[in-house]
Amino acid sequence: MSNKLISQMGLPSSLANVFSARNILTAKDALSLPEFDLMALLDVDRDQVRTAVARISEIACPPCRTALSLMEDRALTGGYLPTRLLGLDRALRGGIPFGALTELVGPSGIGKTQFCLKLALLAALPSSYGGLNGRVIYMDTESKFHSTRLIEIGRSSFPHIFNSEGMAQEMAGRIIVLRPASLDELTESLQQIQLIILQHDVKLLIVDSMAAILVGENERSTTGQKQHSCHLPLSFLKSLAEFSQIPIVVTNQVRSQNNYEVVHYPFQGIQWAHAVTIRLIFEAHSGQRFIKISKSPTSPAIAFPFLVKSSGIALLSDEGLEVTGSEMSTIRCEGLNVLVEGAEPFPHLGC
């Protein structure tokens, strides 16, 4: 966070301009100088310097938390964004956790975006209807976000809300859609949204999908650059989730690369594996789609059959099916098994 720009920290424009004019551009530049040096360099009084330093510190250096305060916050807020899928929420001990990174991984067209659209609506819903009453940042890297489908899901899921005059427009207005087309644009957007999260009551961040950005970038990069390109978004997303204490959901897409029935992907994404707290695998086999909890610190490995309806994802059973052995790290795509080798499952992204 030390390289975060002071111009993005919400200081009064007159004071931000003074920092810029004195070539004090980042948090590191400002926090490395003693208070009296800053006063002399900026030619402002002590109160202005202290207010500015406090703000910069708040953004760049999140305050330490005790285990007790974290427990109290979780008890107060519930700690989860419920998916409204009874069996899945029960298995996840409440839903998508706050302050953590959740990954949805599976083949194209399986239902990951449908799941994300429903989550966006649930985060935007008023608290009186069981929502988080907040804004949502939806980073749409593949132009798959469709507002008409969002409203359809809302009207089918919550007709008593969305049939009210102006409510559909209000809910849609709470969802901010960004469309980064490259890794540089994605990285820049992620660095800018921290301030937006603080100032605009953002309750959910979705990146749909990370794979599209990284695959395209890695096809143009050397091996050394690939490792670097993967590291920055992953580590930043994890720290952003912990700092903001909102749920962050990222989708990834598996792609078959040959015609073999079973494709083995070498496990190379170790940084991503440890950054992700929850991994939900979306797969299809035997004529049915499944959501599978592949990784969770508290949940059992279990799979739920589902279908996609006008209201979004709907489970066919709340009981679920137990998953054991290699099935935990296998992504099945109508007969094509994608086996992820190593300690943690991860789709091949060229990282």
mmCIF file of C-alpha atoms in Angstrom:
data_model
loop_
_atom_site.group_PDB
_atom_site.id
_atom_site.type_symbol
_atom_site.label_atom_id
_atom_site.label_comp_id
_atom_site.label_asym_id
_atom_site.label_seq_id
_atom_site.Cartn_x
_atom_site.Cartn_y
_atom_site.Cartn_z
ATOM 1 C CA MET A 1 0.000 0.000 0.000
ATOM 2 C CA SER A 2 3.007 2.316 0.359
ATOM 3 C CA ASN A 3 2.944 3.198 -3.351
ATOM 4 C CA LYS A 4 -0.700 4.272 -3.297
ATOM 5 C CA LEU A 5 -1.102 7.750 -4.753
ATOM 6 C CA ILE A 6 -2.015 10.589 -2.403
ATOM 7 C CA SER A 7 -4.241 12.021 -5.141
ATOM 8 C CA GLN A 8 -6.533 8.989 -4.672
ATOM 9 C CA MET A 9 -6.930 9.319 -0.900
ATOM 10 C CA GLY A 10 -9.736 11.845 -0.692
ATOM 11 C CA LEU A 11 -7.750 14.768 0.728
ATOM 12 C CA PRO A 12 -9.128 18.270 0.106
ATOM 13 C CA SER A 13 -8.127 19.232 -3.418
ATOM 14 C CA SER A 14 -6.225 22.310 -2.247
ATOM 15 C CA LEU A 15 -4.053 20.196 0.065
ATOM 16 C CA ALA A 16 -3.660 17.362 -2.442
ATOM 17 C CA ASN A 17 -2.412 19.910 -4.981
ATOM 18 C CA VAL A 18 0.212 21.144 -2.501
ATOM 19 C CA PHE A 19 1.501 17.588 -2.018
ATOM 20 C CA SER A 20 1.683 17.145 -5.791
ATOM 21 C CA ALA A 21 3.459 20.473 -6.302
ATOM 22 C CA ARG A 22 6.122 19.450 -3.763
ATOM 23 C CA ASN A 23 6.539 16.075 -5.525
ATOM 24 C CA ILE A 24 5.158 14.146 -2.549
ATOM 25 C CA LEU A 25 3.114 11.724 -4.600
ATOM 26 C CA THR A 26 2.752 8.464 -2.660
ATOM 27 C CA ALA A 27 1.944 7.345 0.869
ATOM 28 C CA LYS A 28 5.576 6.339 1.293
ATOM 29 C CA ASP A 29 6.744 9.830 0.328
ATOM 30 C CA ALA A 30 4.515 11.453 2.943
ATOM 31 C CA LEU A 31 4.918 8.977 5.790
ATOM 32 C CA SER A 32 8.720 8.881 5.470
ATOM 33 C CA LEU A 33 9.025 12.527 6.488
ATOM 34 C CA PRO A 34 8.837 13.863 10.077
ATOM 35 C CA GLU A 35 5.905 16.102 10.915
ATOM 36 C CA PHE A 36 7.942 19.313 11.084
ATOM 37 C CA ASP A 37 9.654 18.574 7.763
ATOM 38 C CA LEU A 38 6.242 18.147 6.142
ATOM 39 C CA MET A 39 5.044 21.423 7.658
ATOM 40 C CA ALA A 40 8.067 23.262 6.276
ATOM 41 C CA LEU A 41 7.956 21.590 2.876
ATOM 42 C CA LEU A 42 4.227 22.057 2.351
ATOM 43 C CA ASP A 43 4.052 25.456 4.108
ATOM 44 C CA VAL A 44 0.896 24.491 6.024
ATOM 45 C CA ASP A 45 0.092 24.384 9.747
ATOM 46 C CA ARG A 46 0.429 21.404 12.089
ATOM 47 C CA ASP A 47 -3.305 20.604 12.200
ATOM 48 C CA GLN A 48 -3.465 20.281 8.409
ATOM 49 C CA VAL A 49 -0.386 18.053 8.378
ATOM 50 C CA ARG A 50 -1.720 15.820 11.145
ATOM 51 C CA THR A 51 -5.117 15.507 9.459
ATOM 52 C CA ALA A 52 -3.485 14.629 6.139
ATOM 53 C CA VAL A 53 -1.073 12.104 7.704
ATOM 54 C CA ALA A 54 -3.931 10.463 9.611
ATOM 55 C CA ARG A 55 -5.919 10.078 6.403
ATOM 56 C CA ILE A 56 -2.954 8.757 4.440
ATOM 57 C CA SER A 57 -2.133 6.309 7.223
ATOM 58 C CA GLU A 58 -5.726 5.094 7.358
ATOM 59 C CA ILE A 59 -5.700 4.256 3.660
ATOM 60 C CA ALA A 60 -2.136 2.981 3.312
ATOM 61 C CA CYS A 61 -1.714 1.267 6.683
ATOM 62 C CA PRO A 62 -4.936 -0.374 7.893
ATOM 63 C CA PRO A 63 -5.067 -0.403 11.720
ATOM 64 C CA CYS A 64 -4.143 -3.522 13.653
ATOM 65 C CA ARG A 65 -7.039 -5.610 14.911
ATOM 66 C CA THR A 66 -7.266 -7.957 17.854
ATOM 67 C CA ALA A 67 -8.783 -11.398 17.552
ATOM 68 C CA LEU A 68 -11.509 -10.242 19.953
ATOM 69 C CA SER A 69 -12.474 -7.247 17.788
ATOM 70 C CA LEU A 70 -12.646 -9.455 14.706
ATOM 71 C CA MET A 71 -14.904 -11.902 16.561
ATOM 72 C CA GLU A 72 -17.136 -9.056 17.732
ATOM 73 C CA ASP A 73 -17.398 -7.602 14.221
ATOM 74 C CA ARG A 74 -18.300 -10.983 12.771
ATOM 75 C CA ALA A 75 -20.938 -11.548 15.454
ATOM 76 C CA LEU A 76 -22.388 -8.092 14.768
ATOM 77 C CA THR A 77 -22.520 -8.325 10.970
ATOM 78 C CA GLY A 78 -23.157 -12.042 10.587
ATOM 79 C CA GLY A 79 -19.929 -12.351 8.647
ATOM 80 C CA TYR A 80 -21.510 -13.732 5.466
ATOM 81 C CA LEU A 81 -23.437 -12.800 2.341
ATOM 82 C CA PRO A 82 -26.146 -15.500 2.110
ATOM 83 C CA THR A 83 -26.577 -16.935 -1.398
ATOM 84 C CA ARG A 84 -30.231 -17.817 -0.635
ATOM 85 C CA LEU A 85 -29.385 -21.398 -1.715
ATOM 86 C CA LEU A 86 -30.342 -23.158 1.501
ATOM 87 C CA GLY A 87 -28.110 -26.229 1.234
ATOM 88 C CA LEU A 88 -25.074 -24.264 0.066
ATOM 89 C CA ASP A 89 -25.468 -21.600 2.765
ATOM 90 C CA ARG A 90 -25.827 -24.299 5.401
ATOM 91 C CA ALA A 91 -22.678 -26.061 4.208
ATOM 92 C CA LEU A 92 -20.752 -22.761 4.074
ATOM 93 C CA ARG A 93 -21.924 -21.880 7.609
ATOM 94 C CA GLY A 94 -23.839 -18.857 6.375
ATOM 95 C CA GLY A 95 -22.809 -18.052 2.804
ATOM 96 C CA ILE A 96 -19.972 -16.162 1.106
ATOM 97 C CA PRO A 97 -17.667 -14.947 3.929
ATOM 98 C CA PHE A 98 -16.783 -11.311 4.574
ATOM 99 C CA GLY A 99 -13.108 -10.382 4.468
ATOM 100 C CA ALA A 100 -12.133 -13.354 2.325
ATOM 101 C CA LEU A 101 -11.531 -14.300 -1.303
ATOM 102 C CA THR A 102 -14.007 -16.748 -2.858
ATOM 103 C CA GLU A 103 -13.295 -18.355 -6.226
ATOM 104 C CA LEU A 104 -15.838 -19.792 -8.652
ATOM 105 C CA VAL A 105 -14.173 -22.054 -11.194
ATOM 106 C CA GLY A 106 -15.593 -24.079 -14.066
ATOM 107 C CA PRO A 107 -16.091 -24.277 -17.830
ATOM 108 C CA SER A 108 -17.648 -21.520 -19.891
ATOM 109 C CA GLY A 109 -21.440 -21.334 -19.812
ATOM 110 C CA ILE A 110 -21.846 -23.437 -16.667
ATOM 111 C CA GLY A 111 -23.536 -20.715 -14.566
ATOM 112 C CA LYS A 112 -20.756 -18.775 -12.803
ATOM 113 C CA THR A 113 -21.930 -15.384 -14.100
ATOM 114 C CA GLN A 114 -25.536 -16.211 -13.206
ATOM 115 C CA PHE A 115 -24.362 -16.920 -9.667
ATOM 116 C CA CYS A 116 -22.481 -13.600 -9.577
ATOM 117 C CA LEU A 117 -25.465 -11.591 -10.826
ATOM 118 C CA LYS A 118 -27.633 -13.003 -8.037
ATOM 119 C CA LEU A 119 -24.942 -12.202 -5.450
ATOM 120 C CA ALA A 120 -24.774 -8.630 -6.759
ATOM 121 C CA LEU A 121 -28.511 -8.231 -6.270
ATOM 122 C CA LEU A 122 -28.398 -9.743 -2.779
ATOM 123 C CA ALA A 123 -25.681 -7.305 -1.719
ATOM 124 C CA ALA A 124 -27.636 -4.349 -3.119
ATOM 125 C CA LEU A 125 -31.013 -5.290 -1.569
ATOM 126 C CA PRO A 126 -32.233 -3.197 1.375
ATOM 127 C CA SER A 127 -31.485 -4.624 4.807
ATOM 128 C CA SER A 128 -35.217 -4.954 5.494
ATOM 129 C CA TYR A 129 -35.357 -7.585 2.743
ATOM 130 C CA GLY A 130 -32.295 -9.496 3.935
ATOM 131 C CA GLY A 131 -29.726 -7.729 1.735
ATOM 132 C CA LEU A 132 -26.604 -5.772 2.630
ATOM 133 C CA ASN A 133 -28.068 -2.436 1.481
ATOM 134 C CA GLY A 134 -24.836 -1.469 -0.246
ATOM 135 C CA ARG A 135 -23.173 -0.833 -3.532
ATOM 136 C CA VAL A 136 -21.471 -3.492 -5.648
ATOM 137 C CA ILE A 137 -18.406 -3.181 -7.867
ATOM 138 C CA TYR A 138 -18.660 -5.660 -10.740
ATOM 139 C CA MET A 139 -15.480 -5.954 -12.839
ATOM 140 C CA ASP A 140 -16.692 -7.457 -16.110
ATOM 141 C CA THR A 141 -13.617 -8.478 -18.091
ATOM 142 C CA GLU A 142 -15.489 -10.494 -20.744
ATOM 143 C CA SER A 143 -18.494 -8.199 -21.320
ATOM 144 C CA LYS A 144 -20.838 -10.877 -19.948
ATOM 145 C CA PHE A 145 -22.731 -8.542 -17.625
ATOM 146 C CA HIS A 146 -26.223 -7.862 -18.980
ATOM 147 C CA SER A 147 -28.492 -5.465 -17.113
ATOM 148 C CA THR A 148 -31.620 -7.025 -18.626
ATOM 149 C CA ARG A 149 -30.677 -10.413 -17.180
ATOM 150 C CA LEU A 150 -29.939 -8.763 -13.822
ATOM 151 C CA ILE A 151 -33.438 -7.241 -13.736
ATOM 152 C CA GLU A 152 -35.001 -10.532 -14.845
ATOM 153 C CA ILE A 153 -33.319 -12.348 -11.947
ATOM 154 C CA GLY A 154 -34.477 -9.602 -9.579
ATOM 155 C CA ARG A 155 -38.098 -9.662 -10.715
ATOM 156 C CA SER A 156 -38.247 -13.470 -10.629
ATOM 157 C CA SER A 157 -36.508 -13.760 -7.247
ATOM 158 C CA PHE A 158 -37.976 -10.736 -5.454
ATOM 159 C CA PRO A 159 -41.226 -9.744 -7.237
ATOM 160 C CA HIS A 160 -42.528 -7.921 -4.133
ATOM 161 C CA ILE A 161 -39.482 -5.611 -4.341
ATOM 162 C CA PHE A 162 -38.816 -5.237 -8.056
ATOM 163 C CA ASN A 163 -42.450 -4.662 -8.995
ATOM 164 C CA SER A 164 -42.452 -1.531 -6.856
ATOM 165 C CA GLU A 165 -42.146 1.622 -8.930
ATOM 166 C CA GLY A 166 -38.534 2.677 -9.411
ATOM 167 C CA MET A 167 -37.072 -0.178 -7.343
ATOM 168 C CA ALA A 168 -35.486 -1.973 -10.312
ATOM 169 C CA GLN A 169 -33.735 1.234 -11.339
ATOM 170 C CA GLU A 170 -32.596 1.868 -7.768
ATOM 171 C CA MET A 171 -31.126 -1.628 -7.389
ATOM 172 C CA ALA A 172 -29.405 -1.475 -10.791
ATOM 173 C CA GLY A 173 -28.023 1.944 -9.876
ATOM 174 C CA ARG A 174 -26.214 0.446 -6.888
ATOM 175 C CA ILE A 175 -24.123 -1.862 -9.099
ATOM 176 C CA ILE A 176 -21.037 -0.206 -10.591
ATOM 177 C CA VAL A 177 -19.737 -2.047 -13.677
ATOM 178 C CA LEU A 178 -16.103 -1.676 -14.764
ATOM 179 C CA ARG A 179 -14.675 -3.334 -17.874
ATOM 180 C CA PRO A 180 -10.861 -3.537 -17.705
ATOM 181 C CA ALA A 181 -9.464 -4.908 -20.962
ATOM 182 C CA SER A 182 -5.886 -5.645 -19.865
ATOM 183 C CA LEU A 183 -3.859 -6.534 -16.804
ATOM 184 C CA ASP A 184 -2.681 -2.933 -16.501
ATOM 185 C CA GLU A 185 -6.263 -1.666 -16.534
ATOM 186 C CA LEU A 186 -7.322 -4.325 -14.025
ATOM 187 C CA THR A 187 -4.436 -3.453 -11.702
ATOM 188 C CA GLU A 188 -5.143 0.271 -11.948
ATOM 189 C CA SER A 189 -8.839 -0.288 -11.254
ATOM 190 C CA LEU A 190 -8.097 -2.426 -8.207
ATOM 191 C CA GLN A 191 -5.769 0.224 -6.798
ATOM 192 C CA GLN A 192 -8.406 2.923 -7.268
ATOM 193 C CA ILE A 193 -11.395 1.107 -5.827
ATOM 194 C CA GLN A 194 -10.076 0.928 -2.265
ATOM 195 C CA LEU A 195 -11.055 4.553 -1.741
ATOM 196 C CA ILE A 196 -14.412 3.946 -3.478
ATOM 197 C CA ILE A 197 -15.097 1.058 -1.082
ATOM 198 C CA LEU A 198 -14.438 3.288 1.910
ATOM 199 C CA GLN A 199 -16.416 6.289 0.697
ATOM 200 C CA HIS A 200 -19.401 4.695 -1.054
ATOM 201 C CA ASP A 201 -20.483 1.849 1.232
ATOM 202 C CA VAL A 202 -19.467 -0.929 -1.165
ATOM 203 C CA LYS A 203 -20.505 -4.335 0.206
ATOM 204 C CA LEU A 204 -19.314 -6.708 -2.561
ATOM 205 C CA LEU A 205 -16.572 -6.850 -5.204
ATOM 206 C CA ILE A 206 -16.828 -9.287 -8.123
ATOM 207 C CA VAL A 207 -14.131 -9.950 -10.748
ATOM 208 C CA ASP A 208 -15.678 -11.918 -13.633
ATOM 209 C CA SER A 209 -13.330 -13.240 -14.783
ATOM 210 C CA MET A 210 -9.701 -13.183 -13.721
ATOM 211 C CA ALA A 211 -8.893 -15.917 -16.226
ATOM 212 C CA ALA A 212 -9.780 -13.809 -19.255
ATOM 213 C CA ILE A 213 -7.297 -11.109 -18.246
ATOM 214 C CA LEU A 214 -4.450 -13.392 -17.211
ATOM 215 C CA VAL A 215 -4.696 -15.809 -20.133
ATOM 216 C CA GLY A 216 -4.615 -12.984 -22.663
ATOM 217 C CA GLU A 217 -1.756 -11.288 -20.836
ATOM 218 C CA ASN A 218 0.305 -14.443 -20.492
ATOM 219 C CA GLU A 219 0.018 -15.229 -24.182
ATOM 220 C CA ARG A 220 1.884 -11.969 -24.803
ATOM 221 C CA SER A 221 4.389 -12.297 -21.975
ATOM 222 C CA THR A 222 7.616 -14.096 -21.269
ATOM 223 C CA THR A 223 7.774 -16.718 -18.513
ATOM 224 C CA GLY A 224 9.326 -14.324 -16.019
ATOM 225 C CA GLN A 225 6.644 -11.734 -16.653
ATOM 226 C CA LYS A 226 3.891 -14.293 -16.191
ATOM 227 C CA GLN A 227 4.795 -14.965 -12.582
ATOM 228 C CA HIS A 228 4.848 -11.257 -11.842
ATOM 229 C CA SER A 229 1.551 -10.603 -13.609
ATOM 230 C CA CYS A 230 -0.229 -13.245 -11.545
ATOM 231 C CA HIS A 231 1.209 -12.113 -8.236
ATOM 232 C CA LEU A 232 -0.005 -8.518 -8.084
ATOM 233 C CA PRO A 233 -3.781 -8.982 -8.582
ATOM 234 C CA LEU A 234 -3.904 -12.019 -6.297
ATOM 235 C CA SER A 235 -2.039 -10.529 -3.355
ATOM 236 C CA PHE A 236 -3.849 -7.206 -3.726
ATOM 237 C CA LEU A 237 -7.288 -8.848 -3.800
ATOM 238 C CA LYS A 238 -6.506 -10.826 -0.648
ATOM 239 C CA SER A 239 -5.282 -7.755 1.238
ATOM 240 C CA LEU A 240 -8.234 -5.726 -0.057
ATOM 241 C CA ALA A 241 -10.679 -8.329 1.260
ATOM 242 C CA GLU A 242 -9.030 -8.351 4.671
ATOM 243 C CA PHE A 243 -8.826 -4.561 4.868
ATOM 244 C CA SER A 244 -12.351 -3.780 3.675
ATOM 245 C CA GLN A 245 -14.011 -6.781 5.353
ATOM 246 C CA ILE A 246 -16.318 -7.288 2.384
ATOM 247 C CA PRO A 247 -16.739 -10.492 0.364
ATOM 248 C CA ILE A 248 -14.663 -10.596 -2.827
ATOM 249 C CA VAL A 249 -15.702 -13.120 -5.481
ATOM 250 C CA VAL A 250 -13.527 -14.019 -8.478
ATOM 251 C CA THR A 251 -14.448 -16.328 -11.330
ATOM 252 C CA ASN A 252 -11.983 -18.480 -13.258
ATOM 253 C CA GLN A 253 -12.568 -20.563 -16.343
ATOM 254 C CA VAL A 254 -11.077 -23.938 -17.209
ATOM 255 C CA ARG A 255 -10.309 -24.557 -20.862
ATOM 256 C CA SER A 256 -9.629 -27.895 -22.540
ATOM 257 C CA GLN A 257 -6.394 -27.781 -24.539
ATOM 258 C CA ASN A 258 -6.559 -31.082 -26.398
ATOM 259 C CA ASN A 259 -8.913 -33.907 -27.185
ATOM 260 C CA TYR A 260 -7.896 -36.270 -24.384
ATOM 261 C CA GLU A 261 -10.694 -37.409 -22.122
ATOM 262 C CA VAL A 262 -8.679 -36.502 -19.019
ATOM 263 C CA VAL A 263 -6.553 -33.360 -18.946
ATOM 264 C CA HIS A 264 -3.894 -32.945 -16.242
ATOM 265 C CA TYR A 265 -2.983 -29.394 -15.324
ATOM 266 C CA PRO A 266 0.351 -28.958 -13.495
ATOM 267 C CA PHE A 267 -0.225 -27.093 -10.247
ATOM 268 C CA GLN A 268 1.666 -23.822 -10.568
ATOM 269 C CA GLY A 269 -0.626 -21.253 -8.972
ATOM 270 C CA ILE A 270 0.614 -21.688 -5.400
ATOM 271 C CA GLN A 271 0.106 -17.993 -4.535
ATOM 272 C CA TRP A 272 -3.485 -18.136 -5.718
ATOM 273 C CA ALA A 273 -4.121 -21.405 -3.873
ATOM 274 C CA HIS A 274 -3.211 -19.818 -0.557
ATOM 275 C CA ALA A 275 -4.978 -16.512 -1.313
ATOM 276 C CA VAL A 276 -8.335 -18.191 -1.939
ATOM 277 C CA THR A 277 -10.353 -19.033 1.187
ATOM 278 C CA ILE A 278 -13.376 -20.649 -0.494
ATOM 279 C CA ARG A 279 -13.335 -22.459 -3.836
ATOM 280 C CA LEU A 280 -16.604 -23.491 -5.471
ATOM 281 C CA ILE A 281 -16.294 -25.712 -8.546
ATOM 282 C CA PHE A 282 -19.052 -25.555 -11.162
ATOM 283 C CA GLU A 283 -19.107 -28.722 -13.253
ATOM 284 C CA ALA A 284 -21.350 -30.831 -15.454
ATOM 285 C CA HIS A 285 -21.634 -34.605 -15.838
ATOM 286 C CA SER A 286 -24.323 -37.255 -16.283
ATOM 287 C CA GLY A 287 -26.586 -34.619 -17.818
ATOM 288 C CA GLN A 288 -26.556 -32.522 -14.643
ATOM 289 C CA ARG A 289 -24.773 -29.425 -13.338
ATOM 290 C CA PHE A 290 -23.221 -29.318 -9.874
ATOM 291 C CA ILE A 291 -21.802 -26.749 -7.454
ATOM 292 C CA LYS A 292 -19.048 -28.406 -5.430
ATOM 293 C CA ILE A 293 -17.339 -27.019 -2.336
ATOM 294 C CA SER A 294 -13.749 -27.887 -3.165
ATOM 295 C CA LYS A 295 -11.955 -25.765 -0.583
ATOM 296 C CA SER A 296 -13.182 -24.308 2.706
ATOM 297 C CA PRO A 297 -11.712 -23.992 6.208
ATOM 298 C CA THR A 298 -15.028 -24.942 7.835
ATOM 299 C CA SER A 299 -17.208 -26.751 5.288
ATOM 300 C CA PRO A 300 -17.359 -30.385 4.196
ATOM 301 C CA ALA A 301 -16.572 -31.374 0.608
ATOM 302 C CA ILE A 302 -20.048 -31.612 -0.824
ATOM 303 C CA ALA A 303 -21.744 -31.138 -4.202
ATOM 304 C CA PHE A 304 -25.210 -29.801 -4.990
ATOM 305 C CA PRO A 305 -27.046 -30.441 -8.275
ATOM 306 C CA PHE A 306 -28.473 -27.250 -9.749
ATOM 307 C CA LEU A 307 -30.138 -25.716 -12.753
ATOM 308 C CA VAL A 308 -30.379 -22.175 -14.095
ATOM 309 C CA LYS A 309 -33.841 -20.611 -14.000
ATOM 310 C CA SER A 310 -35.241 -17.154 -14.657
ATOM 311 C CA SER A 311 -34.474 -16.423 -10.990
ATOM 312 C CA GLY A 312 -30.839 -17.541 -11.374
ATOM 313 C CA ILE A 313 -29.184 -20.604 -9.846
ATOM 314 C CA ALA A 314 -31.579 -23.043 -8.132
ATOM 315 C CA LEU A 315 -30.507 -26.154 -6.218
ATOM 316 C CA LEU A 316 -32.310 -29.396 -6.984
ATOM 317 C CA SER A 317 -31.513 -30.721 -3.509
ATOM 318 C CA ASP A 318 -30.471 -29.035 -0.286
ATOM 319 C CA GLU A 319 -28.925 -32.235 1.058
ATOM 320 C CA GLY A 320 -25.991 -32.432 -1.343
ATOM 321 C CA LEU A 321 -23.722 -35.329 -2.215
ATOM 322 C CA GLU A 322 -20.566 -36.194 -0.289
ATOM 323 C CA VAL A 323 -17.336 -35.737 -2.240
ATOM 324 C CA THR A 324 -14.207 -37.740 -1.417
ATOM 325 C CA GLY A 325 -10.733 -38.465 -2.760
ATOM 326 C CA SER A 326 -9.727 -37.111 -6.142
ATOM 327 C CA GLU A 327 -13.270 -35.866 -6.767
ATOM 328 C CA MET A 328 -12.466 -32.882 -4.543
ATOM 329 C CA SER A 329 -9.950 -31.576 -7.094
ATOM 330 C CA THR A 330 -11.595 -32.781 -10.314
ATOM 331 C CA ILE A 331 -13.564 -30.528 -12.638
ATOM 332 C CA ARG A 332 -15.818 -32.540 -14.890
ATOM 333 C CA CYS A 333 -17.173 -30.987 -18.060
ATOM 334 C CA GLU A 334 -19.676 -33.416 -19.583
ATOM 335 C CA GLY A 335 -17.215 -36.284 -19.762
ATOM 336 C CA LEU A 336 -14.006 -34.229 -19.848
ATOM 337 C CA ASN A 337 -12.244 -34.485 -16.487
ATOM 338 C CA VAL A 338 -9.909 -31.639 -15.606
ATOM 339 C CA LEU A 339 -7.619 -33.029 -12.906
ATOM 340 C CA VAL A 340 -5.651 -30.448 -10.985
ATOM 341 C CA GLU A 341 -2.457 -31.900 -9.565
ATOM 342 C CA GLY A 342 -0.806 -30.859 -6.325
ATOM 343 C CA ALA A 343 -1.980 -29.881 -2.880
ATOM 344 C CA GLU A 344 -4.644 -27.460 -4.045
ATOM 345 C CA PRO A 345 -6.964 -27.405 -7.072
ATOM 346 C CA PHE A 346 -6.478 -24.593 -9.544
ATOM 347 C CA PRO A 347 -7.478 -24.155 -13.205
ATOM 348 C CA HIS A 348 -4.649 -23.678 -15.654
ATOM 349 C CA LEU A 349 -4.282 -19.997 -16.431
ATOM 350 C CA GLY A 350 -0.764 -20.039 -17.782
ATOM 351 C CA CYS A 351 0.532 -18.613 -14.493
#
